[in-house]
Amino acid sequence: KLAIAAIAATATSSLAAPAWAFTFSSQPGVTAGNPGGQPLYEVELTTSDIGDSFTLNWLLPGSGNRAELAATAEVTVVDFTSSTLVLDVTLTNATTSDFQAAIMSLGLGVNTTLTNVALSSAGATFNSITPNPNQNFPGGFSSINVCLYAANNCSGGAIFNGLQSGGNSDTVQVTLTGNFASSLTIAAFPIKFQTEAGSYELAGNFEELAVVVEEEEVEEEEIEEEVVEEETAEEEIITEETETETVIAEEETETTETTEETETVEFTQTVSQTILQQISQQLNVSRSELRILQVTQQTWSDGCLGLGEPGTACTQALVPGYRVKVASRENVYVYRTNASGSLVVFDQTQTSQVRTSRTYRRQVRLSRSVHQSVLRTISQTYQVSESNLRVVKVNRKQWRNDCLGVPAGPGRGRACGRGRVPGYMVVVSDGTQSWVTRTSRNGSYVVVDERATQFRRAQKAARGRQQVFSYTDVSRTYWAWEYIQELSTLDIIAGYPDGLYRPDQVVNRAEFAAIVSRAFEYAQVREAVNFSDVPENYWGFNAARAAYRFGFLDTVNGNLFQPQRGLTRGAAMMAIARGLELPNLTPSAAQAVLANYSGTVASSEMQQTLASLIQSGIFVGYPNPNQLNLDQEITRAEVAVLVYQALASLGGVETIASDLTGDTVAEDEVEIVDEDELDDFDDLEAVEAE
């Protein structure tokens, strides 16, 4: 347990009358929204809150051609009994009038079964309400059992139908009935913006109310509270508007570096802001999007805080400082710092341990027809009981042909018609073994991806044997160690005879061709050519021809392959995209995806392709997760990450949760629904942490 003593200092509130009668809290580890990763908050209401009000805030910083999206709502508890809750809600669209952005719907996640929802009085714009029995909301929000909307339904509506930008407001009175006892909790408060740049779903928050204290109401006083263990700890929110001084007790942890235990250490607001400023620069995100979750005093073994790379000169004196866990909108990070916060170093190992300490599940909706077809195919082909099978992973796909991209179609050797075929990649398990399948959109055609199935089983077997490749230059603390290990066990990559892997060595076109030809078995898209600079006795002759035939690499200047030519990150990513034939995102969707990344200067078409890769998790962001560095030559370590992620998107390997690739999902939670319940073939619902 971690004891936190917080001293509330003088602050000025931007809210006229914060209601301290309410209990506000975060939902630890739970995120949703578009853009994804928004933290969710909740408020507890009791019968003593009748007549009181609280304020909700929504904010998405502007990006590219999209203006900042902003909204507020004042919620007043009009009446509250054991069976009835009446709320007055005044919703304001605070987005600038220069940008067309309409609020289409507002959701409520109530932690009890509701017997009825109704509008006691409708607004001029918001005039419909539904109990939302599917408990979903656009943007991946789950357990939203009340939806108030302006037009069509919870997720629809044209941009001119909703609450318009420019400070326009609407007031409604909502009546909820159910078994409330003496209190209930309302969570998430998602709203949907329909804008000229696309649609966005934002989570409501109470961050200002949670930390701001009026000067005349509270003098400096010490507030102590016990915080439970990490998995259920309430996140301590620190904002720029407050000057807070925190004293944090030492947390017992196992570390590999020299540590020195002390009873307490002063962690001032100045140190906090210095650290957040350093991290915001490293991640290339606004400091306002970061919050400190946990601080632990440490004494590091040297001037590199115990994380010096081989060959780095580090002072050998002990350095007092902190281990700091920080959350952004998308993820959690662990850093090591010195006492002043002027030196901040990313701790990849601890970050990975924090993220893998929980099981992350992606909630996916799959049509009943596809589900039945896949299970039936596995059961009949491999003589296993259908009742023992369950779907563990689903990815939406656009297959390159009507054979679903595998080397041969039905009858082995049948010519495959060209043209994209929408469908799914579905992984099925009976608890002991797995099958990777590809399906058409409605499940009328299902084929087992034998190569991906073999990889997935081989990976499980290697993990069971605890097989480890000992490369003398790749330690367990190396940032790409896990990816290199996994691909080595599958014989997709290999080290050198001297025992080195040489992770930082630049990869040339011949080496890249060899790796992708071992990793992927795709249908041929074109005939091989005779490269004038790749003779038959060249070690990479077959790999170069395969990479060309499968569509990964093109010729250079006529029939030249240029096998020794190095590859940039951008070129390698585009090669993977071409080989897998990923469909491009629309320009507006690509802009939304790339808004959080720097180093993406490229043609419009390349931006659409890159955005599709990033959305699929097929990219590498090292050392900065938000910088793609497309013109930088790609290394053997980076290629390992890129190829691994591409295999994971095809189901051939299990996903590795990492901020380097934007991946946090370990397993899927699949909901089987009727065909008409799928919304525009968009099966991804949410990511939940357990």
XYZ file of C-alpha atoms in Angstrom:
690
model
C 0.000 0.000 0.000
C 1.105 3.536 -0.718
C 0.318 6.300 1.732
C -0.160 9.698 0.119
C -0.285 12.956 2.043
C -1.527 15.817 -0.114
C -1.255 19.459 0.952
C -3.869 21.525 -0.883
C -2.409 24.954 -1.604
C -4.003 28.177 -2.814
C -5.762 27.836 -6.180
C -8.286 29.759 -8.221
C -11.219 27.862 -9.663
C -12.499 28.463 -13.182
C -15.810 26.955 -12.088
C -18.213 29.213 -10.289
C -19.511 26.774 -7.684
C -17.975 23.313 -7.508
C -20.248 20.890 -5.671
C -18.146 19.075 -3.092
C -21.105 16.941 -1.985
C -20.524 14.606 -4.930
C -17.931 11.852 -5.010
C -15.865 11.926 -8.211
C -13.353 9.255 -9.186
C -11.594 7.724 -12.156
C -12.146 4.224 -13.481
C -8.602 2.797 -13.155
C -7.286 1.334 -16.385
C -10.574 1.809 -18.285
C -10.400 3.821 -21.500
C -12.504 4.340 -24.614
C -13.407 6.979 -27.171
C -12.347 8.189 -30.581
C -9.496 9.063 -30.456
C -8.932 5.977 -28.331
C -7.460 5.783 -24.864
C -9.499 8.499 -23.135
C -9.689 7.872 -19.366
C -13.187 7.408 -17.959
C -14.550 9.067 -14.832
C -17.595 8.506 -12.667
C -19.710 10.329 -10.088
C -21.645 8.850 -7.176
C -25.066 10.309 -6.438
C -26.869 9.984 -3.120
C -30.198 11.250 -1.790
C -28.320 14.054 0.004
C -27.343 15.526 -3.392
C -30.869 16.725 -4.250
C -30.679 20.344 -5.410
C -26.906 20.247 -6.015
C -25.205 20.547 -9.413
C -21.944 19.390 -10.939
C -20.188 20.336 -14.158
C -18.958 17.996 -16.892
C -16.239 18.875 -19.382
C -15.303 17.491 -22.809
C -12.213 18.606 -24.707
C -10.262 17.380 -27.738
C -7.329 19.644 -28.746
C -7.368 20.844 -32.339
C -5.334 19.036 -34.981
C -4.628 19.872 -38.610
C -7.733 21.399 -40.137
C -9.937 20.394 -37.201
C -10.627 22.986 -34.541
C -10.596 22.204 -30.822
C -13.777 20.356 -29.853
C -15.187 21.483 -26.522
C -18.401 21.077 -24.571
C -19.718 21.496 -21.032
C -22.804 20.341 -19.193
C -24.353 21.382 -15.916
C -26.181 18.503 -14.261
C -28.596 19.155 -11.388
C -30.153 16.466 -9.194
C -33.826 17.483 -9.124
C -35.148 14.447 -7.263
C -33.720 11.162 -5.987
C -35.596 8.326 -4.295
C -34.964 4.603 -4.014
C -36.706 4.117 -7.374
C -36.530 7.440 -9.242
C -33.780 9.819 -10.329
C -34.601 13.120 -12.041
C -31.790 15.160 -13.627
C -31.762 18.544 -15.313
C -29.037 18.624 -17.974
C -27.891 21.774 -19.768
C -25.475 20.871 -22.552
C -23.388 23.543 -24.306
C -21.361 23.125 -27.491
C -18.372 25.365 -26.762
C -16.594 24.644 -30.057
C -15.838 27.779 -32.051
C -18.560 28.805 -34.511
C -15.905 29.004 -37.250
C -15.849 25.196 -37.358
C -18.961 23.114 -38.036
C -19.233 20.520 -35.278
C -22.578 19.254 -33.989
C -23.154 17.222 -30.817
C -25.373 14.315 -31.820
C -25.811 12.248 -28.652
C -25.052 12.001 -24.948
C -24.703 8.701 -23.101
C -24.971 7.704 -19.443
C -23.564 4.543 -17.894
C -25.700 3.809 -14.819
C -24.472 1.017 -12.551
C -27.859 -0.640 -12.095
C -30.675 -2.129 -14.135
C -33.093 0.528 -15.282
C -36.774 -0.281 -15.694
C -37.532 2.880 -17.669
C -35.950 6.045 -19.039
C -37.950 9.069 -20.143
C -37.734 12.755 -20.968
C -39.761 14.754 -18.480
C -39.114 17.707 -20.745
C -37.350 17.592 -24.108
C -35.007 20.228 -25.414
C -35.232 22.080 -28.688
C -32.494 19.867 -30.167
C -32.243 16.853 -27.870
C -35.736 15.384 -27.985
C -35.271 11.597 -27.923
C -34.061 9.129 -25.305
C -33.587 5.357 -25.350
C -32.694 2.725 -22.747
C -29.924 1.562 -25.139
C -30.296 -2.182 -24.406
C -27.114 -3.100 -26.322
C -25.099 -1.028 -23.839
C -22.817 0.405 -26.486
C -21.945 3.820 -27.797
C -19.840 4.967 -30.769
C -16.140 5.125 -30.037
C -15.910 1.882 -28.080
C -17.758 2.906 -24.907
C -19.393 -0.026 -23.139
C -22.123 -0.354 -20.495
C -23.854 2.847 -21.631
C -27.478 2.037 -20.810
C -29.044 5.468 -21.435
C -28.673 7.474 -24.633
C -30.075 10.942 -25.270
C -29.883 12.010 -28.911
C -30.795 14.717 -31.371
C -31.600 12.735 -34.536
C -31.889 9.171 -35.868
C -30.327 7.194 -32.997
C -27.487 7.017 -30.499
C -24.792 6.840 -33.187
C -26.370 8.531 -36.222
C -27.597 11.855 -37.438
C -26.537 14.408 -40.025
C -24.246 17.251 -39.017
C -27.001 19.870 -39.332
C -29.350 17.975 -36.968
C -27.323 18.150 -33.752
C -26.439 20.847 -31.232
C -24.402 23.309 -33.296
C -21.034 24.818 -32.356
C -20.625 28.429 -31.293
C -21.874 28.275 -27.679
C -25.337 26.893 -28.438
C -27.073 25.162 -25.493
C -29.985 22.828 -24.918
C -31.705 21.839 -21.660
C -33.577 18.613 -20.953
C -34.982 16.866 -17.908
C -34.303 13.129 -17.679
C -36.223 10.680 -15.469
C -34.688 7.281 -14.713
C -36.454 4.555 -12.765
C -34.994 1.409 -11.215
C -33.797 -0.080 -7.943
C -31.433 2.645 -6.716
C -31.380 2.038 -2.954
C -29.670 5.106 -1.455
C -26.985 5.746 -4.083
C -25.931 5.003 -7.638
C -22.957 5.698 -9.895
C -23.041 7.287 -13.350
C -19.939 6.829 -15.517
C -18.250 7.807 -18.770
C -20.755 10.467 -20.019
C -19.704 10.043 -23.667
C -20.833 12.501 -26.325
C -20.629 12.183 -30.104
C -19.401 15.084 -32.240
C -20.207 14.992 -35.940
C -17.845 17.432 -37.659
C -16.770 18.475 -41.116
C -13.544 16.514 -40.422
C -15.271 13.305 -39.282
C -16.936 11.976 -36.129
C -15.405 11.970 -32.636
C -16.613 10.446 -29.367
C -15.351 12.047 -26.161
C -15.511 10.950 -22.522
C -16.743 13.420 -19.924
C -14.513 14.288 -16.972
C -14.537 16.105 -13.661
C -10.792 16.778 -13.430
C -11.134 20.436 -12.434
C -13.637 19.614 -9.692
C -11.406 16.835 -8.411
C -8.447 19.084 -7.655
C -9.452 22.769 -7.490
C -10.115 24.356 -4.114
C -11.396 27.903 -3.600
C -8.964 30.065 -1.641
C -11.578 31.462 0.704
C -13.090 28.042 1.430
C -10.000 26.004 2.286
C -6.871 27.063 4.070
C -3.698 25.002 3.769
C -4.389 21.699 5.435
C -2.977 18.229 5.211
C -5.229 15.500 3.807
C -4.062 11.937 4.162
C -5.586 8.996 2.409
C -4.771 5.341 1.989
C -4.443 4.135 -1.590
C -4.961 0.458 -2.349
C -2.590 -1.650 -4.406
C -1.717 -0.696 -7.978
C -4.491 -2.625 -9.745
C -7.238 -0.786 -7.882
C -5.462 2.419 -6.829
C -7.308 5.635 -7.447
C -5.259 7.766 -9.838
C -3.954 10.960 -8.226
C -4.633 13.722 -10.758
C -2.163 16.594 -10.855
C -2.949 19.598 -13.064
C -1.193 22.819 -13.977
C -3.882 24.901 -12.258
C -2.932 23.704 -8.755
C 0.219 24.071 -6.722
C 0.345 20.805 -4.794
C 3.059 19.469 -2.569
C 3.038 15.680 -2.110
C 4.855 13.496 0.361
C 4.989 9.886 -0.792
C 6.096 6.901 1.251
C 8.525 4.371 -0.145
C 6.865 1.495 -2.038
C 8.406 -1.938 -1.642
C 9.601 -3.099 -5.063
C 12.124 -5.549 -6.439
C 14.746 -3.837 -8.595
C 17.934 -4.947 -10.270
C 19.736 -1.722 -9.485
C 21.089 -0.558 -6.142
C 18.293 0.930 -4.039
C 18.283 2.713 -0.744
C 15.211 2.661 1.465
C 14.095 5.799 3.272
C 10.888 6.542 5.109
C 9.655 9.508 3.081
C 10.843 11.818 0.333
C 9.520 15.226 -0.584
C 8.118 15.298 -4.107
C 7.326 18.940 -4.773
C 5.053 20.419 -7.412
C 8.123 21.962 -9.041
C 9.709 18.528 -9.466
C 6.407 17.139 -10.728
C 6.045 19.803 -13.415
C 9.705 19.488 -14.429
C 9.250 15.749 -14.962
C 5.998 16.175 -16.894
C 7.622 18.794 -19.119
C 10.481 16.396 -19.942
C 8.093 13.533 -20.676
C 5.797 15.676 -22.818
C 8.796 16.538 -24.996
C 9.884 12.901 -25.256
C 6.392 11.697 -26.180
C 5.613 14.788 -28.251
C 2.274 15.317 -26.498
C 0.835 18.243 -24.602
C 1.726 18.347 -20.924
C -1.967 18.787 -20.145
C -2.599 15.265 -21.494
C -0.234 13.688 -18.945
C -0.885 12.849 -15.314
C 1.268 11.232 -12.653
C -0.256 8.033 -11.274
C 2.419 6.900 -8.839
C 5.794 7.986 -7.483
C 8.336 5.763 -5.707
C 11.579 6.958 -4.160
C 14.683 5.197 -5.515
C 18.445 5.589 -5.327
C 19.908 4.663 -8.698
C 23.240 2.901 -9.117
C 24.862 5.445 -11.468
C 24.473 8.668 -13.393
C 22.547 6.875 -16.154
C 19.946 5.827 -13.573
C 20.856 2.166 -14.150
C 19.784 2.262 -17.805
C 22.998 3.102 -19.647
C 23.506 1.456 -23.038
C 26.706 -0.579 -23.630
C 29.601 1.773 -24.193
C 27.885 4.720 -22.503
C 29.987 6.555 -19.930
C 28.020 6.828 -16.674
C 29.175 8.429 -13.444
C 29.435 5.789 -10.729
C 28.052 7.845 -7.846
C 24.668 6.879 -6.392
C 21.877 9.131 -7.671
C 18.774 9.711 -5.509
C 15.553 10.096 -7.449
C 12.192 8.581 -8.285
C 10.445 5.926 -10.294
C 7.403 7.672 -11.817
C 4.395 6.062 -13.458
C 2.691 8.433 -15.913
C -0.480 8.072 -17.958
C -1.299 9.748 -21.256
C -4.603 9.510 -23.099
C -3.452 6.283 -24.758
C -1.158 4.440 -22.379
C 0.907 4.085 -19.195
C 4.661 4.711 -19.013
C 7.330 4.211 -16.323
C 10.294 6.598 -16.059
C 13.355 6.930 -13.856
C 14.348 10.425 -12.733
C 16.891 12.185 -10.573
C 15.795 14.155 -7.506
C 15.236 17.457 -9.328
C 13.464 15.901 -12.321
C 16.004 17.396 -14.754
C 17.033 13.891 -15.908
C 14.178 11.618 -17.049
C 14.833 8.204 -18.649
C 12.207 5.857 -20.094
C 12.156 2.410 -18.399
C 10.993 -0.018 -21.107
C 11.216 -3.130 -18.888
C 9.112 -1.710 -16.060
C 6.646 -0.244 -18.554
C 6.145 -3.660 -20.138
C 5.692 -5.270 -16.721
C 3.089 -2.682 -15.723
C 1.133 -3.208 -18.920
C 1.281 -6.986 -18.841
C 0.276 -7.130 -15.165
C -3.305 -6.788 -16.350
C -5.208 -8.722 -18.949
C -6.413 -6.437 -21.689
C -9.375 -7.533 -23.749
C -10.714 -5.962 -26.898
C -14.475 -6.205 -27.185
C -15.392 -7.293 -30.702
C -18.755 -7.930 -32.343
C -18.893 -10.829 -34.807
C -21.927 -11.864 -36.819
C -23.615 -15.130 -35.923
C -23.277 -16.452 -39.474
C -19.488 -15.969 -39.554
C -19.116 -17.455 -36.076
C -21.092 -20.569 -36.989
C -19.282 -21.053 -40.307
C -15.843 -20.826 -38.714
C -16.602 -23.268 -35.885
C -18.294 -25.689 -38.280
C -15.309 -25.638 -40.649
C -12.797 -26.346 -37.866
C -14.977 -29.060 -36.348
C -15.551 -30.915 -39.626
C -12.010 -30.521 -40.987
C -10.092 -31.462 -37.855
C -12.620 -33.734 -36.121
C -12.945 -31.697 -32.941
C -16.093 -31.042 -30.979
C -17.673 -27.740 -31.934
C -18.759 -27.219 -28.322
C -15.079 -27.078 -27.251
C -14.180 -24.297 -29.659
C -14.174 -20.588 -28.924
C -13.079 -17.521 -30.856
C -10.152 -15.732 -29.174
C -9.220 -13.073 -31.724
C -10.913 -11.267 -34.603
C -9.518 -8.741 -37.075
C -11.503 -7.058 -39.815
C -9.764 -7.540 -43.186
C -9.880 -6.664 -46.855
C -8.500 -9.778 -48.596
C -6.677 -9.314 -51.883
C -8.768 -11.822 -53.891
C -11.670 -14.251 -53.671
C -9.291 -16.967 -52.389
C -8.852 -14.683 -49.336
C -5.167 -14.182 -50.132
C -3.951 -17.739 -49.524
C -1.670 -19.306 -52.170
C -4.353 -21.641 -53.562
C -8.120 -21.555 -53.560
C -10.684 -24.376 -53.360
C -9.484 -27.414 -55.282
C -5.856 -26.328 -54.832
C -4.668 -24.385 -57.801
C -7.927 -22.772 -58.903
C -7.336 -19.354 -60.369
C -8.247 -16.642 -57.893
C -10.271 -13.681 -59.088
C -8.760 -10.296 -58.311
C -10.540 -7.605 -56.395
C -10.760 -6.943 -52.674
C -13.025 -9.160 -50.598
C -14.095 -7.868 -47.157
C -13.961 -10.410 -44.375
C -12.318 -11.418 -41.110
C -9.251 -13.070 -39.676
C -10.561 -15.319 -36.890
C -8.455 -17.307 -34.412
C -10.175 -20.288 -32.804
C -8.946 -22.392 -29.862
C -10.088 -25.535 -28.094
C -7.873 -24.780 -25.096
C -4.898 -26.838 -26.230
C -4.415 -25.879 -29.876
C -5.371 -23.016 -32.176
C -6.456 -22.501 -35.777
C -6.158 -19.293 -37.783
C -8.909 -18.837 -40.355
C -9.854 -16.331 -43.021
C -13.482 -15.705 -43.893
C -15.589 -13.728 -46.300
C -17.839 -10.963 -44.992
C -20.882 -13.210 -44.396
C -18.987 -16.417 -43.610
C -19.979 -18.143 -46.857
C -16.333 -19.042 -47.468
C -13.878 -20.051 -44.711
C -10.304 -21.189 -45.259
C -7.682 -22.208 -42.688
C -4.455 -20.205 -42.914
C -2.077 -23.136 -42.480
C 1.101 -21.065 -42.255
C -0.283 -18.713 -39.613
C -1.667 -21.721 -37.712
C 1.763 -23.384 -37.729
C 3.436 -20.204 -36.502
C 0.933 -19.751 -33.690
C 1.353 -23.336 -32.500
C 5.148 -23.177 -32.784
C 5.175 -19.995 -30.718
C 3.115 -21.631 -27.987
C 5.385 -24.684 -27.968
C 8.531 -22.550 -27.740
C 7.069 -20.582 -24.862
C 6.194 -23.836 -23.109
C 9.804 -24.984 -23.441
C 10.952 -21.529 -22.301
C 13.191 -21.491 -25.343
C 15.585 -18.527 -25.320
C 18.138 -17.448 -27.931
C 21.231 -16.044 -26.246
C 22.503 -13.195 -28.377
C 25.466 -11.606 -26.630
C 24.456 -8.114 -27.785
C 20.705 -8.329 -26.986
C 20.000 -8.432 -23.260
C 16.586 -8.912 -21.685
C 16.452 -5.171 -21.028
C 16.906 -4.326 -24.697
C 13.843 -2.537 -26.032
C 13.122 -5.084 -28.813
C 14.280 -8.214 -26.968
C 10.871 -9.912 -26.881
C 10.203 -9.399 -30.592
C 13.661 -10.697 -31.556
C 13.220 -13.724 -29.329
C 9.804 -14.633 -30.707
C 10.830 -14.401 -34.369
C 14.030 -16.332 -33.664
C 12.054 -19.259 -32.225
C 10.010 -19.289 -35.455
C 13.182 -19.291 -37.643
C 12.082 -16.065 -39.319
C 15.208 -14.189 -38.208
C 18.594 -15.460 -37.048
C 21.824 -14.212 -35.536
C 25.376 -14.481 -36.778
C 27.893 -17.319 -36.200
C 29.763 -15.191 -33.645
C 26.682 -15.174 -31.372
C 25.690 -11.590 -32.193
C 22.357 -10.417 -33.508
C 23.586 -6.892 -34.337
C 20.228 -5.265 -33.599
C 21.328 -1.746 -34.568
C 22.753 -2.774 -37.941
C 20.952 -1.293 -40.940
C 18.913 -3.775 -43.011
C 19.404 -3.890 -46.790
C 16.846 -4.931 -49.408
C 18.164 -8.494 -49.740
C 17.997 -9.093 -45.992
C 14.517 -7.620 -45.791
C 13.394 -9.820 -48.700
C 14.721 -12.904 -46.909
C 12.812 -12.059 -43.734
C 9.452 -11.344 -45.384
C 9.703 -14.418 -47.619
C 10.110 -16.584 -44.506
C 7.348 -14.782 -42.609
C 4.550 -14.529 -45.158
C 2.945 -16.968 -47.569
C 0.677 -14.944 -49.789
C -0.872 -15.507 -53.147
C 1.384 -14.463 -56.020
C 0.408 -11.104 -57.487
C 2.820 -10.997 -60.427
C 5.366 -13.097 -62.284
C 8.985 -13.080 -61.166
C 11.565 -11.110 -63.147
C 15.243 -11.752 -63.777
C 17.063 -9.084 -61.807
C 20.176 -7.984 -63.682
C 22.104 -7.460 -60.428
C 21.015 -10.643 -58.584
C 22.678 -13.727 -60.124
C 21.328 -17.220 -59.427
C 24.286 -18.056 -57.170
C 23.610 -15.005 -54.957
C 22.508 -16.049 -51.453
C 19.360 -13.913 -51.639
C 18.296 -14.857 -55.182
C 15.162 -16.830 -54.213
C 14.187 -14.368 -51.473
C 14.406 -11.387 -53.829
C 12.224 -13.139 -56.419
C 9.670 -14.158 -53.759
C 9.483 -10.654 -52.273
C 8.835 -9.289 -55.750
C 6.267 -11.965 -56.710
C 4.318 -11.478 -53.468
C 4.274 -7.693 -53.948
C 6.482 -6.608 -51.035
C 9.382 -5.093 -53.005
C 9.552 -3.544 -56.478
C 12.404 -3.227 -58.931
C 14.639 -0.158 -58.879
C 15.539 1.494 -62.181
C 14.414 -1.103 -64.676
C 15.350 -4.670 -63.713
C 17.698 -3.694 -60.902
C 16.926 -5.003 -57.410
C 19.869 -3.326 -55.631
C 20.167 -5.994 -52.902
C 22.752 -4.050 -50.862
C 20.729 -0.857 -50.758
C 19.569 0.102 -47.280
C 15.906 0.569 -46.414
C 14.358 3.475 -44.549
C 11.591 3.035 -42.013
C 9.131 4.548 -44.449
C 10.193 2.214 -47.265
C 9.949 -0.857 -45.024
C 6.505 0.119 -43.772
C 5.266 0.741 -47.296
C 6.691 -2.634 -48.391
C 4.698 -4.393 -45.650
C 1.567 -2.464 -46.616
C 1.952 -3.404 -50.282
C 2.678 -7.046 -49.510
C -0.317 -7.371 -47.221
C -2.364 -5.155 -49.569
C -3.801 -3.118 -46.727
C -6.569 -0.776 -47.901
C -5.827 2.924 -47.494
C -7.825 4.996 -45.049
C -9.757 7.977 -46.300
C -7.866 11.313 -46.221
C -9.882 12.595 -43.243
C -9.484 9.333 -41.297
C -5.748 9.292 -42.073
C -5.397 12.834 -40.804
C -7.073 11.889 -37.522
C -4.746 8.883 -37.046
C -1.566 10.778 -37.912
C -2.429 13.777 -35.741
C -0.569 12.242 -32.799
C 2.619 11.496 -34.740
C 5.474 13.579 -36.040
C 7.756 12.687 -38.939
C 4.864 11.804 -41.273
C 5.604 14.278 -44.079
C 4.712 12.358 -47.234
C 2.330 12.338 -50.167
C -1.383 12.130 -49.468
C -1.525 8.517 -50.663
C 1.441 7.539 -48.487
C -0.193 9.209 -45.489
C -3.336 7.140 -46.067
C -1.248 3.949 -46.235
C 0.793 4.844 -43.154
C -2.373 5.601 -41.217
C -3.768 2.185 -42.180
C -0.568 0.528 -40.904
C -0.628 2.470 -37.655
C -4.285 1.671 -37.113
C -3.370 -2.017 -37.558
C -0.456 -1.686 -35.092
C 2.090 -2.351 -37.851
C 4.703 0.280 -37.091
C 7.607 0.877 -34.738
C 7.987 3.998 -32.632
C 11.432 3.771 -31.051
C 12.776 5.567 -29.137
C 9.769 7.918 -29.176
C 6.358 6.243 -29.622
C 4.990 9.369 -31.318
C 7.775 9.879 -33.867
C 7.828 7.651 -36.948
C 11.166 8.931 -38.367
C 10.309 7.710 -41.871
C 13.588 8.853 -43.452
C 15.740 7.072 -40.886
C 17.372 3.811 -42.042
C 15.696 0.825 -40.449
C 17.661 -1.541 -38.213
C 17.463 -5.287 -37.680
C 15.687 -4.705 -34.348
C 13.109 -2.413 -35.923
C 12.441 -4.854 -38.760
C 11.817 -7.576 -36.157
C 9.146 -5.408 -34.514
C 7.569 -4.445 -37.832
C 7.372 -8.025 -39.154
C 6.124 -9.357 -35.818
C 3.287 -6.839 -35.781
C 2.349 -7.735 -39.351
C 2.203 -11.423 -38.376
C 0.095 -10.537 -35.338
C -2.402 -8.717 -37.565
C -2.782 -11.981 -39.528
C -3.173 -14.086 -36.367
C 0.147 -15.915 -36.791
C 1.528 -14.770 -33.413
C 0.092 -13.447 -30.198
C 0.011 -9.692 -29.695
C 2.738 -8.142 -27.538
C 1.444 -5.182 -25.532
C 3.819 -2.273 -26.147
C 3.730 1.487 -26.470
C 6.250 1.143 -29.319
C 3.487 -0.122 -31.592
C 0.376 1.279 -29.909
C -0.686 -2.231 -28.876
C -2.327 -2.939 -25.518
C -4.543 -5.858 -26.418
C -3.714 -9.395 -25.310
C -6.970 -11.186 -26.045
C -10.385 -10.504 -27.538
C -13.775 -10.752 -25.894
C -16.130 -11.659 -28.726
C -19.839 -10.850 -28.707
C -21.888 -12.839 -31.208
C -24.673 -10.722 -32.717
C -27.146 -10.884 -35.566
C -26.042 -9.490 -38.910
C -28.248 -6.405 -38.706
C -26.641 -5.381 -35.410
C -23.253 -4.757 -37.033
C -22.880 -1.070 -37.774
C -21.330 -0.471 -41.194
C -18.941 -3.410 -40.805
C -17.303 -1.710 -37.826
C -16.819 -4.572 -35.372
C -14.364 -2.969 -32.944
C -16.157 -1.891 -29.783
C -13.729 -1.160 -26.949
C -10.602 -2.066 -25.052
C -11.157 -2.976 -21.424
C -8.634 -3.714 -18.682
C -9.416 -6.294 -16.057
